[in-house]
């Protein structure tokens, strides 16, 4: 399975094309729309989220609610494009109009300057329109298809917020998957720990008031992946590395850790590794899950626990960052009229979906995947085989 996305932030539409989804898998647009709506929620998101009401149109690869095995093509229309047609239209415009509208001021913390240098664009809009996190809507659409596949294979996934601006949610190891999914859904900051919810909301409000921004940590939790998915035999087949790469590829994500993660540096080996046990019902399992469900680039069969850190949003309203105009070479302060103060709750949804895609891809790489019912059978058989191994 692989996917491509196309489209600019204020362009006509975002397009996602996914290839390699097995034929004869049930897929409804509601499966994708519910994910898109979840990405738009969250305390601290600004007005753009009210303008965009993301809804998907399935324009290829699905017939009568079932996948065909051909590429799946998804479109998210931008209702606001009518206001941007002059600026973002594909037809040539006069030199005069062009000059009046060029963006020459690169914002620190964005792709603006590096992208302009790389592609030789003197109008920075040509960079910022595509590097914007608006593209994550197209990635959520791809992940929603992957999540539908995982669900039909008995694999559930949940993404939520672990930390905002240094306010850390307690570990909630006792929570079931359903608890995690439901609690995160009703929380305005997508946190499982009620005790810190208000403090997180206050921190976002305060940042907003000060015209500043704050970051945080998201966690994704997966249950139902059997042991042995991924591979140790080559660097580019290690599933933990693919998941890590997909997380760092989300706009503003700066690092990833599995299980106890960076804490492992401070502990002895006896406090880190997960001992092996066996029972007739469960097959092989671990008495702890400190390494977050991975050993040797493969799943251990324990829940996958992965966290990603998001830097604070770089566009600041009242505390603008210094930059240099690429035309005049004069310094300026990167001010904006409006920007979100914190997008960590939305980013947790994005992270859940990019992880889902990597898991679905690893499964289709490993098992027969032309026909979905055969993939289901193959996975059932594999689960039974490894239980008695
Ligand atoms: C869901 C989400 C929403 C975001 N919203 C904004 C925003 O409103 N304003 C902003 O300046 N950056 C926003 N960002 C972050 C920028 O897209 C990001 O800082 C930029 O792409 C550069 O990131 P990088 O340094 O990780 O490449 C958002 C990121 C995500 C994941």
Tab-separated table of N, CA and C in Angstrom, residues 38-143:
chain	number	residue	atom	x	y	z
A	38	UNK	N	-12.900	14.624	13.263
A	38	UNK	CA	-12.114	14.550	14.512
A	38	UNK	C	-10.863	15.424	14.414
A	39	UNK	N	-10.254	15.490	13.250
A	39	UNK	CA	-9.051	16.316	13.072
A	39	UNK	C	-9.359	17.803	13.238
A	40	UNK	N	-10.598	18.200	12.985
A	40	UNK	CA	-10.932	19.623	13.042
A	40	UNK	C	-11.292	20.115	14.439
A	41	UNK	N	-11.451	19.150	15.366
A	41	UNK	CA	-11.864	19.559	16.720
A	41	UNK	C	-10.642	19.926	17.562
A	42	UNK	N	-10.905	20.351	18.793
A	42	UNK	CA	-9.810	20.588	19.730
A	42	UNK	C	-9.761	22.027	20.182
A	43	UNK	N	-9.657	22.221	21.499
A	43	UNK	CA	-9.556	23.553	22.078
A	43	UNK	C	-8.276	24.214	21.564
A	44	UNK	N	-8.387	25.466	21.124
A	44	UNK	CA	-7.193	26.181	20.665
A	44	UNK	C	-7.106	26.300	19.161
A	45	UNK	N	-8.022	25.663	18.453
A	45	UNK	CA	-8.008	25.792	16.994
A	45	UNK	C	-8.779	27.039	16.587
A	46	UNK	N	-8.321	27.665	15.541
A	46	UNK	CA	-8.871	28.974	15.168
A	46	UNK	C	-10.024	28.917	14.185
A	47	UNK	N	-10.248	30.074	13.531
A	47	UNK	CA	-11.417	30.272	12.689
A	47	UNK	C	-11.412	29.412	11.434
A	48	UNK	N	-10.189	29.077	10.961
A	48	UNK	CA	-10.108	28.295	9.708
A	48	UNK	C	-10.884	26.984	9.845
A	49	UNK	N	-10.859	26.446	11.077
A	49	UNK	CA	-11.548	25.166	11.311
A	49	UNK	C	-13.056	25.304	11.178
A	50	UNK	N	-13.560	26.565	11.405
A	50	UNK	CA	-15.004	26.751	11.228
A	50	UNK	C	-15.358	26.945	9.757
A	51	UNK	N	-14.410	27.498	9.001
A	51	UNK	CA	-14.653	27.692	7.564
A	51	UNK	C	-14.596	26.339	6.856
A	52	UNK	N	-13.544	25.573	7.164
A	52	UNK	CA	-13.390	24.266	6.530
A	52	UNK	C	-14.337	23.289	7.187
A	53	UNK	N	-15.245	22.720	6.431
A	53	UNK	CA	-16.003	21.589	6.957
A	53	UNK	C	-15.590	20.432	6.066
A	54	UNK	N	-14.578	19.721	6.497
A	54	UNK	CA	-13.990	18.720	5.621
A	54	UNK	C	-14.909	17.526	5.417
A	55	UNK	N	-15.230	17.293	4.156
A	55	UNK	CA	-16.022	16.120	3.784
A	55	UNK	C	-15.353	15.487	2.576
A	56	UNK	N	-15.333	14.177	2.532
A	56	UNK	CA	-14.641	13.496	1.442
A	56	UNK	C	-15.611	13.118	0.335
A	57	UNK	N	-15.079	13.128	-0.893
A	57	UNK	CA	-15.810	12.532	-1.998
A	57	UNK	C	-14.931	11.390	-2.504
A	58	UNK	N	-15.518	10.206	-2.598
A	58	UNK	CA	-14.743	9.069	-3.127
A	58	UNK	C	-14.962	9.069	-4.639
A	59	UNK	N	-13.883	9.257	-5.405
A	59	UNK	CA	-14.063	9.394	-6.858
A	59	UNK	C	-13.435	8.248	-7.653
A	60	UNK	N	-12.929	7.250	-6.968
A	60	UNK	CA	-12.380	6.096	-7.684
A	60	UNK	C	-12.071	4.967	-6.732
A	61	UNK	N	-12.131	3.740	-7.216
A	61	UNK	CA	-11.655	2.582	-6.463
A	61	UNK	C	-12.675	1.933	-5.540
A	62	UNK	N	-13.885	2.521	-5.446
A	62	UNK	CA	-14.921	1.965	-4.562
A	62	UNK	C	-16.237	1.907	-5.336
A	63	UNK	N	-16.927	0.802	-5.250
A	63	UNK	CA	-18.235	0.691	-5.913
A	63	UNK	C	-19.195	0.001	-4.964
A	64	UNK	N	-20.342	0.597	-4.765
A	64	UNK	CA	-21.389	0.022	-3.914
A	64	UNK	C	-20.865	-0.330	-2.527
A	65	UNK	N	-20.019	0.544	-1.990
A	65	UNK	CA	-19.558	0.366	-0.613
A	65	UNK	C	-18.448	-0.651	-0.436
A	66	UNK	N	-17.822	-1.078	-1.551
A	66	UNK	CA	-16.785	-2.115	-1.458
A	66	UNK	C	-15.594	-1.701	-2.337
A	67	UNK	N	-14.367	-1.953	-1.861
A	67	UNK	CA	-13.182	-1.601	-2.658
A	67	UNK	C	-13.050	-2.534	-3.852
A	68	UNK	N	-12.470	-1.972	-4.924
A	68	UNK	CA	-12.350	-2.761	-6.164
A	68	UNK	C	-10.959	-3.384	-6.325
A	69	UNK	N	-9.985	-2.897	-5.560
A	69	UNK	CA	-8.603	-3.340	-5.748
A	69	UNK	C	-7.845	-2.361	-6.639
A	70	UNK	N	-8.561	-1.438	-7.243
A	70	UNK	CA	-7.913	-0.391	-8.056
A	70	UNK	C	-7.575	0.788	-7.129
A	71	UNK	N	-6.752	1.754	-7.604
A	71	UNK	CA	-6.425	2.882	-6.727
A	71	UNK	C	-7.684	3.578	-6.203
A	72	UNK	N	-7.635	3.925	-4.949
A	72	UNK	CA	-8.774	4.647	-4.347
A	72	UNK	C	-8.454	6.132	-4.409
A	73	UNK	N	-9.362	6.895	-4.977
A	73	UNK	CA	-9.108	8.323	-5.139
A	73	UNK	C	-10.105	9.110	-4.281
A	74	UNK	N	-9.563	9.968	-3.434
A	74	UNK	CA	-10.383	10.713	-2.479
A	74	UNK	C	-10.180	12.209	-2.682
A	75	UNK	N	-11.256	12.948	-2.601
A	75	UNK	CA	-11.164	14.400	-2.782
A	75	UNK	C	-11.802	15.109	-1.589
A	76	UNK	N	-11.089	16.114	-1.073
A	76	UNK	CA	-11.683	17.006	-0.065
A	76	UNK	C	-11.751	18.384	-0.718
A	77	UNK	N	-12.959	18.838	-1.016
A	77	UNK	CA	-13.117	20.138	-1.679
A	77	UNK	C	-12.883	21.264	-0.679
A	78	UNK	N	-12.375	22.387	-1.164
A	78	UNK	CA	-12.192	23.571	-0.331
A	78	UNK	C	-13.289	24.578	-0.669
A	79	UNK	N	-14.287	24.660	0.213
A	79	UNK	CA	-15.428	25.541	-0.047
A	79	UNK	C	-15.018	27.004	-0.135
A	80	UNK	N	-13.886	27.336	0.497
A	80	UNK	CA	-13.435	28.722	0.552
A	80	UNK	C	-12.674	29.129	-0.718
A	81	UNK	N	-12.486	28.182	-1.648
A	81	UNK	CA	-11.674	28.472	-2.843
A	81	UNK	C	-12.222	29.664	-3.626
A	82	UNK	N	-13.538	29.845	-3.593
A	82	UNK	CA	-14.138	30.972	-4.343
A	82	UNK	C	-13.510	32.316	-3.949
A	83	UNK	N	-13.071	32.422	-2.703
A	83	UNK	CA	-12.433	33.668	-2.262
A	83	UNK	C	-10.938	33.723	-2.628
A	84	UNK	N	-10.418	32.616	-3.131
A	84	UNK	CA	-8.976	32.530	-3.390
A	84	UNK	C	-8.657	32.321	-4.863
A	85	UNK	N	-9.709	32.299	-5.668
A	85	UNK	CA	-9.536	31.952	-7.081
A	85	UNK	C	-8.473	32.833	-7.764
A	86	UNK	N	-8.497	34.153	-7.484
A	86	UNK	CA	-7.528	35.072	-8.101
A	86	UNK	C	-6.104	34.725	-7.684
A	87	UNK	N	-5.955	34.387	-6.420
A	87	UNK	CA	-4.604	34.163	-5.887
A	87	UNK	C	-4.104	32.759	-6.215
A	88	UNK	N	-5.013	31.797	-6.218
A	88	UNK	CA	-4.587	30.392	-6.331
A	88	UNK	C	-4.991	29.707	-7.639
A	89	UNK	N	-5.628	30.442	-8.544
A	89	UNK	CA	-6.068	29.830	-9.807
A	89	UNK	C	-4.903	29.316	-10.634
A	90	UNK	N	-5.164	28.373	-11.531
A	90	UNK	CA	-4.080	27.754	-12.309
A	90	UNK	C	-3.733	28.535	-13.573
A	91	UNK	N	-4.596	29.500	-13.963
A	91	UNK	CA	-4.340	30.229	-15.203
A	91	UNK	C	-3.331	31.356	-14.987
A	92	UNK	N	-2.582	31.694	-16.049
A	92	UNK	CA	-1.600	32.785	-15.933
A	92	UNK	C	-2.284	34.103	-15.553
A	93	UNK	N	-1.563	34.952	-14.828
A	93	UNK	CA	-2.105	36.287	-14.512
A	93	UNK	C	-1.077	37.327	-14.964
A	94	UNK	N	-1.481	38.590	-15.056
A	94	UNK	CA	-0.575	39.624	-15.577
A	94	UNK	C	0.577	39.854	-14.589
A	95	UNK	N	1.718	40.294	-15.106
A	95	UNK	CA	2.908	40.540	-14.284
A	95	UNK	C	2.600	41.518	-13.155
A	96	UNK	N	1.788	42.558	-13.491
A	96	UNK	CA	1.451	43.585	-12.506
A	96	UNK	C	0.708	43.014	-11.315
A	97	UNK	N	-0.308	42.202	-11.622
A	97	UNK	CA	-1.090	41.600	-10.532
A	97	UNK	C	-0.174	40.705	-9.700
A	98	UNK	N	0.697	39.954	-10.408
A	98	UNK	CA	1.612	39.035	-9.734
A	98	UNK	C	2.459	39.788	-8.708
A	99	UNK	N	3.072	40.900	-9.178
A	99	UNK	CA	4.004	41.642	-8.325
A	99	UNK	C	3.305	42.183	-7.086
A	100	UNK	N	2.075	42.657	-7.265
A	100	UNK	CA	1.337	43.216	-6.126
A	100	UNK	C	1.084	42.176	-5.038
A	101	UNK	N	1.033	40.915	-5.457
A	101	UNK	CA	0.579	39.897	-4.501
A	101	UNK	C	1.670	38.991	-3.966
A	102	UNK	N	2.898	39.190	-4.351
A	102	UNK	CA	3.910	38.215	-3.936
A	102	UNK	C	4.207	38.293	-2.441
A	103	UNK	N	4.482	37.152	-1.872
A	103	UNK	CA	4.878	37.077	-0.454
A	103	UNK	C	6.402	36.993	-0.439
A	104	UNK	N	7.040	37.953	0.198
A	104	UNK	CA	8.517	37.981	0.168
A	104	UNK	C	9.105	37.836	1.570
A	105	UNK	N	8.221	37.571	2.549
A	105	UNK	CA	8.685	37.550	3.936
A	105	UNK	C	8.605	36.145	4.527
A	106	UNK	N	9.724	35.428	4.583
A	106	UNK	CA	9.702	34.054	5.095
A	106	UNK	C	9.481	34.013	6.608
A	107	UNK	N	8.585	33.128	7.056
A	107	UNK	CA	8.299	33.013	8.488
A	107	UNK	C	9.237	31.984	9.120
A	108	UNK	N	9.941	32.345	10.200
A	108	UNK	CA	10.768	31.339	10.881
A	108	UNK	C	9.897	30.174	11.361
A	109	UNK	N	10.460	28.977	11.374
A	109	UNK	CA	9.732	27.803	11.882
A	109	UNK	C	8.866	27.134	10.837
A	110	UNK	N	8.810	27.706	9.637
A	110	UNK	CA	8.051	27.128	8.525
A	110	UNK	C	9.027	26.726	7.412
A	111	UNK	N	8.490	26.112	6.365
A	111	UNK	CA	9.323	25.700	5.234
A	111	UNK	C	9.682	26.881	4.334
A	112	UNK	N	9.182	28.098	4.647
A	112	UNK	CA	9.209	29.230	3.723
A	112	UNK	C	10.575	29.516	3.081
A	113	UNK	N	11.593	29.765	3.937
A	113	UNK	CA	12.870	30.201	3.371
A	113	UNK	C	13.588	29.046	2.670
A	114	UNK	N	13.672	27.906	3.341
A	114	UNK	CA	14.396	26.761	2.753
A	114	UNK	C	13.743	26.318	1.452
A	115	UNK	N	12.417	26.353	1.425
A	115	UNK	CA	11.676	25.952	0.224
A	115	UNK	C	11.918	26.930	-0.920
A	116	UNK	N	11.958	28.237	-0.593
A	116	UNK	CA	12.198	29.253	-1.628
A	116	UNK	C	13.602	29.071	-2.206
A	117	UNK	N	14.581	28.832	-1.321
A	117	UNK	CA	15.956	28.645	-1.790
A	117	UNK	C	16.044	27.400	-2.666
A	118	UNK	N	15.413	26.331	-2.231
A	118	UNK	CA	15.501	25.057	-2.967
A	118	UNK	C	14.840	25.133	-4.344
A	119	UNK	N	13.594	25.682	-4.394
A	119	UNK	CA	12.847	25.654	-5.658
A	119	UNK	C	12.978	26.944	-6.474
A	120	UNK	N	13.671	27.935	-5.903
A	120	UNK	CA	13.898	29.177	-6.647
A	120	UNK	C	12.656	30.044	-6.792
A	121	UNK	N	11.654	29.848	-5.937
A	121	UNK	CA	10.459	30.690	-5.994
A	121	UNK	C	10.724	32.016	-5.280
A	122	UNK	N	10.424	33.127	-5.942
A	122	UNK	CA	10.563	34.419	-5.259
A	122	UNK	C	9.240	34.839	-4.629
A	123	UNK	N	8.174	34.101	-4.914
A	123	UNK	CA	6.895	34.305	-4.216
A	123	UNK	C	6.727	33.142	-3.230
A	124	UNK	N	6.844	33.465	-1.958
A	124	UNK	CA	6.869	32.422	-0.920
A	124	UNK	C	5.522	31.709	-0.786
A	125	UNK	N	4.475	32.326	-1.355
A	125	UNK	CA	3.180	31.622	-1.347
A	125	UNK	C	3.297	30.254	-2.031
A	126	UNK	N	4.209	30.169	-3.019
A	126	UNK	CA	4.391	28.900	-3.733
A	126	UNK	C	4.910	27.808	-2.808
A	127	UNK	N	5.499	28.180	-1.691
A	127	UNK	CA	5.988	27.208	-0.710
A	127	UNK	C	4.913	26.969	0.355
A	128	UNK	N	4.451	28.078	0.949
A	128	UNK	CA	3.636	27.935	2.160
A	128	UNK	C	2.292	27.259	1.895
A	129	UNK	N	1.796	27.375	0.663
A	129	UNK	CA	0.497	26.767	0.369
A	129	UNK	C	0.556	25.241	0.469
A	130	UNK	N	1.682	24.678	0.099
A	130	UNK	CA	1.802	23.212	0.121
A	130	UNK	C	2.403	22.713	1.448
A	131	UNK	N	3.292	23.513	2.049
A	131	UNK	CA	3.929	23.034	3.285
A	131	UNK	C	2.997	23.186	4.488
A	132	UNK	N	1.873	23.876	4.294
A	132	UNK	CA	0.908	24.064	5.381
A	132	UNK	C	0.378	22.719	5.896
A	133	UNK	N	0.045	22.695	7.180
A	133	UNK	CA	-0.496	21.466	7.796
A	133	UNK	C	-1.903	21.140	7.305
A	134	UNK	N	-2.443	21.984	6.441
A	134	UNK	CA	-3.729	21.657	5.805
A	134	UNK	C	-3.625	20.288	5.097
A	135	UNK	N	-2.417	19.984	4.607
A	135	UNK	CA	-2.196	18.718	3.885
A	135	UNK	C	-2.465	17.514	4.782
A	136	UNK	N	-2.399	17.720	6.096
A	136	UNK	CA	-2.622	16.579	6.987
A	136	UNK	C	-4.060	16.055	6.875
A	137	UNK	N	-4.977	16.884	6.344
A	137	UNK	CA	-6.346	16.376	6.130
A	137	UNK	C	-6.313	15.246	5.107
A	138	UNK	N	-5.508	15.420	4.057
A	138	UNK	CA	-5.396	14.380	3.017
A	138	UNK	C	-4.755	13.122	3.579
A	139	UNK	N	-3.842	13.295	4.530
A	139	UNK	CA	-3.181	12.131	5.144
A	139	UNK	C	-4.125	11.421	6.103
A	140	UNK	N	-4.977	12.193	6.769
A	140	UNK	CA	-5.983	11.578	7.640
A	140	UNK	C	-6.952	10.734	6.799
A	141	UNK	N	-7.282	11.230	5.601
A	141	UNK	CA	-8.186	10.468	4.724
A	141	UNK	C	-7.555	9.112	4.379
A	142	UNK	N	-6.270	9.111	4.043
A	142	UNK	CA	-5.576	7.842	3.729
A	142	UNK	C	-5.571	6.932	4.965
A	143	UNK	N	-5.296	7.526	6.119
A	143	UNK	CA	-5.253	6.757	7.362
A	143	UNK	C	-6.610	6.191	7.746
